[in-house]
Coordinates of C-alpha atoms and ligand atoms in Angstrom, one line a residue:
M16 CA 19.3 -48.7 11.4
D17 CA 19.0 -49.3 16.0
D18 CA 16.4 -48.2 18.3
L19 CA 18.1 -45.2 19.3
E20 CA 19.1 -43.7 15.7
S21 CA 16.0 -44.0 14.7
L22 CA 14.0 -41.9 18.2
V23 CA 16.5 -39.7 17.1
V24 CA 14.9 -39.5 13.3
T25 CA 11.7 -39.1 15.2
E26 CA 12.5 -37.1 17.0
Q27 CA 13.5 -34.3 14.0
E28 CA 10.0 -35.1 12.4
V29 CA 8.1 -34.2 15.2
L30 CA 9.7 -31.0 15.7
K31 CA 9.2 -30.4 11.7
I32 CA 5.8 -30.8 12.3
L33 CA 5.9 -28.7 15.4
R34 CA 6.7 -25.9 13.7
D35 CA 4.8 -26.5 10.4
L36 CA 2.4 -26.2 13.2
R37 CA 4.1 -23.3 15.1
N38 CA 5.0 -21.8 12.0
R39 CA 0.7 -21.7 10.6
E40 CA -0.8 -20.9 14.1
N41 CA 1.7 -17.7 13.5
L42 CA 0.8 -16.8 10.8
K43 CA -2.8 -16.0 11.8
L44 CA -2.4 -14.3 15.2
D45 CA 0.5 -12.6 12.9
A46 CA -2.5 -11.5 9.9
A47 CA -4.7 -10.8 13.6
R48 CA -2.4 -9.2 15.4
E49 CA -1.6 -6.4 12.1
Y50 CA -5.3 -6.9 11.6
A51 CA -6.4 -5.7 15.3
Q52 CA -3.3 -2.6 15.3
Q53 CA -5.1 -0.5 12.2
L54 CA -8.7 -0.9 13.6
R55 CA -6.5 0.3 16.8
H56 CA -5.1 3.0 15.3
N57 CA -8.3 4.1 13.0
S58 CA -10.6 4.4 15.7
E59 CA -8.1 8.0 17.8
P60 CA -9.9 8.2 21.2
G61 CA -12.3 11.4 21.3
T62 CA -13.6 11.3 18.1
D63 CA -17.2 11.2 16.7
E64 CA -17.2 8.1 13.9
S65 CA -18.0 11.0 11.7
K66 CA -14.9 12.5 12.2
R67 CA -13.1 9.7 11.9
A68 CA -14.0 8.8 8.7
E69 CA -13.0 11.4 7.4
N70 CA -9.7 12.8 9.0
I71 CA -8.5 8.9 7.6
F72 CA -9.7 10.2 4.2
R73 CA -8.8 13.9 4.6
H74 CA -5.1 12.4 3.6
P75 CA -3.8 10.0 0.9
I76 CA -1.7 7.7 2.7
N77 CA -4.7 7.0 5.9
A78 CA -7.1 6.3 2.5
F79 CA -4.7 4.2 1.0
H80 CA -3.9 2.5 4.9
F81 CA -7.1 2.0 5.3
I82 CA -8.1 0.5 2.1
T83 CA -4.7 -1.5 1.6
H84 CA -6.4 -2.8 5.0
H85 CA -9.5 -3.6 3.5
T86 CA -8.5 -5.5 1.3
K87 CA -4.8 -7.5 1.0
T88 CA -4.4 -7.3 5.0
W89 CA -7.9 -8.1 5.4
E90 CA -7.3 -11.4 3.0
A91 CA -4.3 -11.7 4.6
L92 CA -6.5 -14.0 8.0
R93 CA -9.3 -14.7 6.0
E94 CA -6.7 -17.3 5.1
G95 CA -5.8 -17.3 8.6
L96 CA -8.7 -17.9 9.9
R97 CA -10.9 -20.4 7.3
D98 CA -9.4 -23.5 9.7
P99 CA -12.4 -25.0 11.7
A100 CA -10.5 -24.4 15.1
T101 CA -11.3 -20.1 14.3
R102 CA -14.0 -20.5 11.3
D103 CA -16.6 -19.0 13.7
S104 CA -15.6 -16.1 14.3
L105 CA -14.0 -15.7 10.6
A106 CA -17.8 -16.4 10.1
K107 CA -18.7 -13.4 12.8
I108 CA -16.5 -10.9 10.5
Q109 CA -17.8 -11.3 8.0
D110 CA -21.5 -11.1 8.5
L111 CA -20.6 -7.2 10.1
K112 CA -18.3 -6.5 7.0
N113 CA -21.0 -7.8 4.9
S114 CA -23.3 -4.3 6.6
T115 CA -21.4 -2.2 4.6
K116 CA -19.8 -1.4 2.2
F117 CA -16.5 -1.2 1.7
P118 CA -13.7 -0.6 -0.2
D119 CA -12.1 -2.5 -2.6
D120 CA -9.6 -3.8 -5.3
E121 CA -10.9 -0.8 -6.9
D122 CA -10.5 1.4 -4.7
R123 CA -7.9 -0.1 -4.2
I124 CA -5.6 0.3 -7.2
G125 CA -7.5 4.0 -8.0
T126 CA -5.6 5.1 -5.0
A127 CA -2.7 2.9 -5.7
H128 CA -2.2 5.0 -9.0
A129 CA -3.1 8.0 -8.1
F130 CA 0.8 8.2 -6.0
W131 CA 1.6 8.4 -9.4
R132 CA -0.6 11.6 -10.2
L133 CA -0.1 13.5 -7.6
Q134 CA 4.1 12.5 -7.5
A135 CA 3.4 14.1 -10.8
T136 CA 1.2 17.3 -10.8
Y137 CA 3.0 18.3 -7.4
K138 CA 6.3 18.0 -8.0
F139 CA 7.1 15.5 -4.5
H140 CA 9.5 12.6 -4.4
P141 CA 8.2 8.7 -3.6
K142 CA 10.1 8.2 -0.7
D143 CA 8.0 11.8 0.1
V144 CA 4.7 9.0 0.2
F145 CA 6.5 6.1 1.5
N146 CA 7.7 7.8 4.9
G147 CA 4.2 9.1 4.9
R148 CA 5.8 12.9 4.6
I149 CA 3.8 15.4 1.9
P150 CA 4.9 18.1 1.4
N151 CA 1.1 20.5 2.8
T152 CA 0.3 17.9 3.7
R153 CA 0.1 16.7 7.9
P154 CA 2.6 13.7 8.2
T155 CA 1.5 9.5 8.4
P156 CA 2.1 6.5 9.3
P157 CA 5.6 5.2 6.7
F158 CA 4.2 2.7 4.0
T159 CA 4.4 -0.9 5.4
A160 CA 6.1 -2.9 2.2
R161 CA 3.0 -4.2 1.2
E162 CA 1.7 -1.1 0.6
A163 CA 5.0 0.0 -1.2
F164 CA 5.2 -3.0 -3.3
I165 CA 1.4 -1.8 -4.0
V166 CA 2.0 1.5 -5.8
G167 CA 5.7 -0.2 -7.0
Q168 CA 3.5 -3.2 -8.6
K169 CA 0.7 -0.4 -10.5
Q170 CA 3.7 1.6 -11.4
A171 CA 5.8 -0.1 -13.4
Q172 CA 2.4 -1.4 -14.9
D173 CA 2.3 1.5 -16.7
S174 CA 5.1 2.2 -17.5
N175 CA 6.4 4.9 -14.1
F176 CA 9.6 2.3 -13.9
L177 CA 11.9 5.2 -12.2
S178 CA 8.9 5.5 -9.5
A179 CA 8.3 2.0 -9.6
L180 CA 12.0 1.7 -8.1
Q181 CA 11.9 3.3 -5.4
Y182 CA 9.0 2.0 -4.0
L183 CA 10.1 -1.9 -5.2
E184 CA 13.3 -1.4 -3.5
T185 CA 11.4 0.2 -0.9
A186 CA 9.3 -2.4 -0.7
V187 CA 12.0 -5.2 0.2
E188 CA 13.8 -3.4 2.3
R189 CA 10.4 -2.8 4.4
Y190 CA 10.5 -6.4 3.8
H191 CA 12.6 -7.8 5.8
E192 CA 12.4 -5.1 9.0
E193 CA 9.3 -6.2 9.3
N194 CA 9.7 -10.3 8.4
V195 CA 10.1 -11.2 12.2
L196 CA 7.0 -9.7 13.2
R197 CA 4.7 -10.7 10.0
P198 CA 6.0 -13.6 8.4
W199 CA 2.6 -14.0 5.8
H200 CA 4.5 -12.6 3.2
G201 CA 7.1 -14.8 3.0
G202 CA 5.9 -16.2 0.3
R203 CA 5.5 -13.1 -1.4
L204 CA 8.6 -11.8 -1.3
V205 CA 9.5 -13.9 -5.3
E206 CA 6.2 -12.2 -7.0
L207 CA 7.9 -8.3 -5.5
L208 CA 12.1 -9.6 -6.2
D209 CA 11.0 -10.2 -9.7
W210 CA 8.6 -6.9 -9.5
L211 CA 11.8 -5.9 -9.4
Q212 CA 13.8 -7.0 -11.5
F213 CA 11.5 -6.0 -14.3
A214 CA 11.4 -2.9 -13.1
V215 CA 15.7 -2.5 -12.8
W216 CA 15.3 -3.8 -16.3
H217 CA 13.8 -1.4 -17.8
S218 CA 14.6 1.8 -15.7
S219 CA 17.9 1.5 -17.0
R220 CA 19.0 -1.4 -18.6
N221 CA 21.0 -2.8 -15.5
A222 CA 21.7 -6.3 -16.2
S223 CA 24.1 -7.2 -14.4
R224 CA 21.1 -6.0 -11.4
A225 CA 18.2 -7.8 -12.5
L226 CA 20.5 -10.9 -13.7
E227 CA 21.6 -10.7 -9.4
I228 CA 18.1 -9.7 -8.4
S229 CA 16.9 -13.3 -10.6
L230 CA 19.4 -15.5 -9.1
M231 CA 17.2 -14.1 -5.7
I232 CA 13.6 -15.8 -6.6
Q233 CA 15.9 -18.9 -8.5
Q234 CA 17.3 -19.4 -4.4
L235 CA 13.8 -19.0 -3.6
Q236 CA 11.0 -20.1 -6.4
P237 CA 13.1 -22.3 -9.2
T238 CA 10.0 -22.9 -10.5
M239 CA 8.9 -19.2 -10.8
E240 CA 8.2 -18.3 -14.3
N241 CA 10.0 -17.0 -16.9
L242 CA 12.8 -17.5 -14.3
E243 CA 15.0 -18.7 -16.9
H244 CA 14.0 -17.1 -19.7
N245 CA 15.3 -13.5 -17.9
I246 CA 18.5 -14.9 -17.2
K247 CA 19.1 -15.5 -19.9
T248 CA 18.4 -12.7 -21.6
Y249 CA 20.2 -10.5 -19.2
T250 CA 23.2 -13.0 -19.6
D251 CA 23.0 -12.5 -22.6
Y252 CA 23.2 -8.7 -23.1
R253 CA 26.1 -8.4 -20.1
A254 CA 27.9 -11.0 -22.5
N255 CA 27.4 -9.2 -25.8
L256 CA 28.1 -5.4 -24.4
T257 CA 32.0 -3.6 -24.3
E258 CA 34.1 -3.7 -21.2
E259 CA 33.0 0.5 -21.7
Q260 CA 29.2 0.0 -22.3
R261 CA 29.3 -2.7 -20.0
A262 CA 30.4 -0.4 -16.6
E263 CA 28.2 2.4 -18.2
V264 CA 25.3 -0.3 -18.0
D265 CA 26.4 -1.6 -14.0
L266 CA 25.6 2.1 -13.3
P267 CA 23.7 3.2 -10.5
P268 CA 19.8 3.3 -12.2
K269 CA 18.9 6.9 -12.1
E270 CA 17.9 9.3 -9.7
Y271 CA 14.3 9.7 -10.8
K272 CA 13.0 13.7 -10.9
E273 CA 10.6 15.1 -10.0
T274 CA 10.2 17.1 -12.7
A275 CA 8.1 13.8 -14.5
E276 CA 5.5 15.9 -15.3
D277 CA 6.4 20.1 -15.3
G278 CA 3.6 21.7 -17.9
H279 CA 1.6 23.6 -18.0
Y280 CA -1.3 22.4 -16.9
E281 CA 0.8 21.1 -13.3
R282 CA 2.7 24.4 -13.1
L283 CA -0.7 26.5 -13.0
C284 CA -2.3 23.3 -9.9
R285 CA 0.8 24.4 -7.8
G286 CA -0.1 28.1 -8.2
E287 CA 3.1 28.9 -10.1
L288 CA 2.1 31.0 -12.7
N289 CA 0.3 34.3 -13.1
V290 CA -1.9 35.9 -15.3
A291 CA 0.0 38.6 -17.1
P292 CA 0.0 42.6 -15.0
R293 CA -1.9 43.4 -18.3
V294 CA -5.1 41.5 -16.7
H295 CA -4.3 41.9 -13.0
K296 CA -5.0 45.6 -13.7
H297 CA -8.2 44.9 -15.3
Q298 CA -9.6 42.4 -11.6
R299 CA -11.8 44.7 -9.9
C300 CA -14.1 43.3 -7.0
Y301 CA -17.6 45.2 -7.0
L302 CA -20.6 44.8 -5.8
E303 CA -23.3 43.9 -8.4
D304 CA -27.4 43.8 -8.3
Y305 CA -28.6 43.9 -11.2
K306 CA -31.9 46.4 -10.3
N307 CA -33.5 43.9 -8.7
P308 CA -35.1 43.4 -5.7
V309 CA -33.8 40.7 -4.0
L310 CA -29.7 40.8 -5.2
L311 CA -30.6 44.8 -3.8
L312 CA -29.7 44.2 -0.7
Q313 CA -27.8 41.5 -0.8
P314 CA -25.8 41.8 -3.6
I315 CA -22.8 40.0 -4.7
K316 CA -20.1 40.0 -4.1
T317 CA -18.1 39.9 -7.7
E318 CA -14.5 39.5 -8.2
V319 CA -13.2 39.9 -11.6
A320 CA -10.9 37.1 -11.7
H321 CA -9.7 37.5 -15.7
V322 CA -10.8 39.9 -18.6
D323 CA -11.2 38.6 -22.3
P324 CA -12.9 36.2 -22.0
D325 CA -14.0 37.0 -18.9
V326 CA -14.2 35.3 -15.5
F327 CA -15.8 35.4 -12.1
V328 CA -15.4 34.6 -8.0
L329 CA -18.8 34.9 -6.8
H330 CA -17.8 35.4 -2.9
D331 CA -20.8 34.2 -0.5
V332 CA -23.1 33.6 -3.0
F333 CA -25.0 29.3 -0.5
L334 CA -25.0 28.9 2.5
D335 CA -22.9 26.6 5.0
S336 CA -26.4 24.9 5.8
E337 CA -28.1 25.1 2.0
I338 CA -24.6 22.9 1.3
K339 CA -24.3 20.2 3.4
R340 CA -28.3 20.2 2.7
I341 CA -27.6 19.5 -1.3
R342 CA -24.5 17.5 0.2
A343 CA -26.6 15.4 1.9
V344 CA -29.0 14.6 -0.9
S345 CA -26.7 13.3 -3.0
S346 CA -24.5 11.1 -1.3
G347 CA -26.9 8.9 -1.9
V348 CA -27.2 8.9 -5.8
L349 CA -23.4 10.0 -7.0
K350 CA -21.7 7.1 -9.1
R351 CA -17.8 6.6 -10.0
A352 CA -17.7 8.8 -13.8
N353 CA -14.7 6.9 -14.9
V354 CA -12.6 8.6 -17.3
I355 CA -9.9 7.4 -20.4
S356 CA -6.7 9.6 -20.6
K357 CA -3.6 8.9 -21.3
G358 CA -0.7 8.6 -19.3
T359 CA 3.1 9.9 -19.9
T360 CA 4.0 6.9 -22.1
G361 CA 1.2 7.5 -24.0
Q362 CA -0.5 4.6 -22.8
V363 CA -4.4 4.7 -21.8
T364 CA -5.0 4.1 -18.7
S365 CA -8.7 3.7 -16.7
S366 CA -8.7 6.6 -13.9
R367 CA -11.2 6.9 -11.8
I368 CA -11.2 11.2 -10.8
S369 CA -14.4 12.0 -9.1
K370 CA -18.8 10.8 -8.5
T371 CA -21.5 12.0 -10.6
A372 CA -24.3 12.4 -10.9
F373 CA -27.6 15.3 -12.0
L374 CA -30.6 16.1 -9.8
A375 CA -33.6 17.8 -10.8
D376 CA -35.5 21.2 -9.0
S377 CA -37.9 18.2 -8.6
R378 CA -35.8 16.0 -6.1
D379 CA -35.3 18.2 -2.9
P380 CA -36.2 21.8 -2.2
S381 CA -32.9 22.3 -1.7
I382 CA -31.5 21.3 -5.5
A383 CA -34.2 24.0 -6.7
S384 CA -33.0 26.2 -4.9
A385 CA -29.8 26.6 -5.9
S386 CA -31.2 26.3 -9.7
S387 CA -33.5 29.7 -8.4
R388 CA -30.4 31.5 -7.4
S389 CA -28.0 30.6 -10.0
G390 CA -31.0 32.2 -11.9
L391 CA -30.9 35.2 -9.7
V392 CA -27.2 35.6 -9.2
S393 CA -25.7 34.7 -13.2
N394 CA -28.9 37.0 -14.6
L395 CA -30.1 33.5 -16.5
D396 CA -32.5 31.8 -17.0
P397 CA -31.9 28.6 -14.9
K398 CA -35.7 27.4 -17.4
N399 CA -33.0 26.8 -20.4
A400 CA -30.1 25.2 -18.0
E401 CA -29.3 22.3 -17.0
P402 CA -30.5 20.0 -14.3
L403 CA -27.7 20.6 -10.8
Q404 CA -25.0 18.1 -11.4
V405 CA -22.8 17.5 -8.6
N406 CA -19.3 16.0 -8.4
N407 CA -17.5 14.5 -5.5
Y408 CA -14.0 14.0 -6.1
G409 CA -11.8 11.5 -3.8
I410 CA -8.1 11.4 -3.3
G411 CA -6.1 12.1 -5.9
G412 CA -9.5 12.6 -8.5
M413 CA -9.3 14.9 -10.8
Y414 CA -10.6 16.3 -14.4
H415 CA -8.7 16.1 -17.4
S416 CA -8.6 19.7 -19.3
H417 CA -11.6 20.0 -21.3
F418 CA -13.9 22.3 -22.5
D419 CA -17.4 23.0 -21.4
F420 CA -19.6 24.0 -24.9
F421 CA -20.7 21.0 -26.4
N422 CA -19.5 22.0 -30.3
D423 CA -16.2 20.9 -29.5
P424 CA -13.3 20.9 -32.2
D425 CA -13.9 17.4 -32.9
G426 CA -17.3 17.4 -32.5
H427 CA -18.0 14.7 -30.7
G428 CA -20.3 16.4 -28.9
L429 CA -22.4 17.8 -31.4
H430 CA -25.4 16.2 -31.3
L431 CA -25.7 17.4 -28.1
I432 CA -27.1 20.2 -29.2
K433 CA -30.7 20.4 -28.6
P434 CA -32.1 22.7 -31.7
D435 CA -34.8 24.2 -29.1
Q436 CA -32.1 25.0 -25.5
G437 CA -28.6 25.1 -27.5
D438 CA -25.1 25.0 -26.8
R439 CA -23.3 25.1 -23.5
M440 CA -23.7 29.0 -23.1
A441 CA -22.0 29.4 -19.2
T442 CA -21.0 27.4 -16.3
F443 CA -21.9 28.9 -13.1
M444 CA -20.3 25.6 -10.5
V445 CA -20.4 26.1 -6.9
Y446 CA -17.9 25.0 -5.2
M447 CA -19.0 22.3 -1.9
T448 CA -15.6 22.2 0.7
D449 CA -13.2 24.4 0.6
V450 CA -10.3 21.9 -0.6
E451 CA -7.0 22.0 2.5
V452 CA -4.1 20.7 -0.2
G453 CA -4.8 20.6 -4.8
G454 CA -8.4 21.0 -5.9
A455 CA -7.8 24.6 -8.3
T456 CA -9.8 24.7 -11.0
V457 CA -7.3 25.9 -14.0
F458 CA -7.3 27.8 -17.0
P459 CA -4.3 26.9 -18.7
R460 CA -4.5 29.2 -22.3
I461 CA -5.0 32.2 -19.7
N462 CA -3.1 31.3 -16.4
L463 CA -5.8 31.6 -14.6
T464 CA -5.4 29.6 -11.0
I465 CA -9.4 29.3 -8.9
Y466 CA -8.8 27.8 -5.0
P467 CA -12.0 26.6 -4.4
E468 CA -13.5 28.4 -1.0
K469 CA -17.0 26.9 -0.2
G470 CA -19.8 28.6 -0.5
S471 CA -18.5 30.4 -3.6
V472 CA -19.0 30.2 -7.2
A473 CA -17.3 30.1 -10.1
F474 CA -18.4 31.6 -13.3
W475 CA -17.4 32.4 -17.3
F476 CA -19.2 32.5 -20.3
N477 CA -18.2 29.3 -22.2
L478 CA -19.1 30.7 -26.5
Y479 CA -18.8 34.3 -27.3
R480 CA -21.5 36.7 -27.9
D481 CA -21.8 35.4 -31.7
G482 CA -22.7 31.6 -30.8
V483 CA -18.8 29.9 -31.2
P484 CA -17.4 27.9 -28.6
D485 CA -14.0 29.8 -27.3
I486 CA -11.4 28.2 -26.9
R487 CA -9.7 30.0 -24.3
T488 CA -12.7 29.2 -21.6
L489 CA -10.2 24.4 -21.8
H490 CA -9.8 23.9 -18.1
S491 CA -9.2 21.2 -15.3
G492 CA -9.5 19.9 -12.0
C493 CA -5.6 19.2 -10.5
P494 CA -6.0 16.9 -8.4
V495 CA -7.1 16.9 -5.2
L496 CA -3.9 16.6 -2.5
A497 CA -5.6 16.2 0.9
G498 CA -9.3 17.1 2.3
S499 CA -12.1 16.4 0.2
K500 CA -13.6 18.4 -3.7
W501 CA -18.2 18.7 -3.8
V502 CA -19.2 20.6 -6.6
A503 CA -22.1 21.5 -9.1
N504 CA -22.1 23.3 -12.3
K505 CA -25.6 24.8 -14.0
W506 CA -24.9 24.8 -17.6
Y507 CA -26.7 27.4 -19.2
H508 CA -27.8 26.4 -22.7
E509 CA -27.8 29.2 -25.2
V510 CA -31.3 29.9 -26.3
E511 CA -33.8 32.0 -24.1
Q512 CA -30.6 33.9 -22.8
D513 CA -30.9 36.8 -24.9
K514 CA -32.8 38.9 -22.8
T515 CA -30.2 39.3 -20.6
R516 CA -26.9 38.3 -21.7
L517 CA -27.8 39.8 -25.4
C518 CA -26.4 38.5 -28.6
G519 CA -24.1 39.4 -31.1
L520 CA -22.2 39.6 -34.7
Q521 CA -18.8 39.4 -33.9
P522 CA -17.4 37.1 -32.1
D523 CA -16.6 40.7 -29.1
S524 CA -19.6 43.1 -29.6
P525 CA -20.2 45.1 -26.6
Q526 CA -23.4 44.7 -25.5
E527 CA -24.3 48.6 -26.3
E528 CA -23.9 47.7 -30.2
V529 CA -26.3 44.6 -30.7
V530 CA -28.9 45.4 -33.2
L531 CA -31.7 43.9 -31.8
L532 CA -34.1 42.9 -35.2
Ligands
AKG5 O1 -13.7 20.4 -10.9 C1 -13.0 21.6 -10.9 O2 -12.6 22.4 -10.7 C2 -13.9 21.5 -12.3 C3 -15.0 20.8 -12.7 C4 -15.3 21.3 -14.4 O3 -14.8 21.6 -15.0 C5 -16.8 20.1 -15.1 O4 -17.4 19.6 -13.9 O5 -17.3 20.5 -16.4
FE2_6 FE1 -15.8 21.9 -17.0

């Protein structure tokens, strides 16, 4: 090689090193730019911190943007700032972040899962979600490629393939649109394509499209795990099809239908079912005072929401200031409540639904006062009741159908019944927030939907007068679509309550027929 030739080769190598350096620096800058952009977005001028925080967590997509930002985008920035020149800045940010509780991976996965629950209950399309246009809520910025990927991946893991496909296809599209600005996830395109081929195959057995995507992966990363196996599977599958079958399989994937779960419960959550006119006829409102001097001055505004079983909504029982105090007192002690629930495909998923805490009357005067008010208003004796239980549901938070009584049909709760207390005879549930969208309490067996109204109370008896559980009281808390939901339960037990709610010899013994021995 003569000198001139080797000079050209050397120049090429220098150019390569400089290009690598530029790419690395760009990666860092892009990570910093993306992170900063979200911070700017979160700090709308003119709003105070608590309003800002509330605004972010009132909308599922804003909450998701925020959580992804503090998990995935932060990971990318941390990677970018690791080298010696920028390590100091990283340490400073890390110090600041260590002093506060930031969302973690569990929050991210929980929120990603919530989109499925919200879609399936309130009947909207994935494109409403990734375009930031969820019906009945404020428009928000759309999902980024990364966000569409996170939700699509979660839905594919949960075997909701048709919906997953919508998110993953969009993630690829947005990846290409964003790529100019954000090379950070260049390396993750193969991962995204790998989930896409998986969702394509499982949603429609479209071997041609799955093969096409697998061949794209091969171009990018020939060593990708399972790649060869997948290519062989799809090739063999196609080879064994008749012409006719192939034409059918190669059709575009089935469109995602918004009617994924259209049961009774979902329809009630959407407010689509009305109670029968027969029941309506008995609905009424009245002022109740139980001849109690305190209530004579301020009788309870009682609405009969359902007759037999009787469910009441008691209006304006708690003041905003009282609620504010109860929420403040319970905030510090709330713990995540997990529920194991079955997905549509039968697999068991653990989903975060709410945070909960039992608060003794001794904890704060506001708790004691709520307990005694519940006794006054329900005309039951709070001495035989559980401590106040406070529940806070986040976005997508819900409570699956259940009975409040312990003597459930499977007998699982029997051990919780103490002979000196008895079963949970009545539920007194305080709504401590209005909920912007969603979050109703529904009774699927009696077609009843109650919408939360701050300061009001839902009240019903879980047992017949003879103490037998009333299975018509099955109820659920619908997923919160926007806003936040706080409720507080006071559960009254049977023993000692017969002074005001007389027990009977028959399930439906009316008050007058009771024989006191
Ligand atoms: O949140 C709701 O609407 C229902 C809550 C409930 O049923 C319970 O906590 O037992
Ligand atoms: Fe309940």
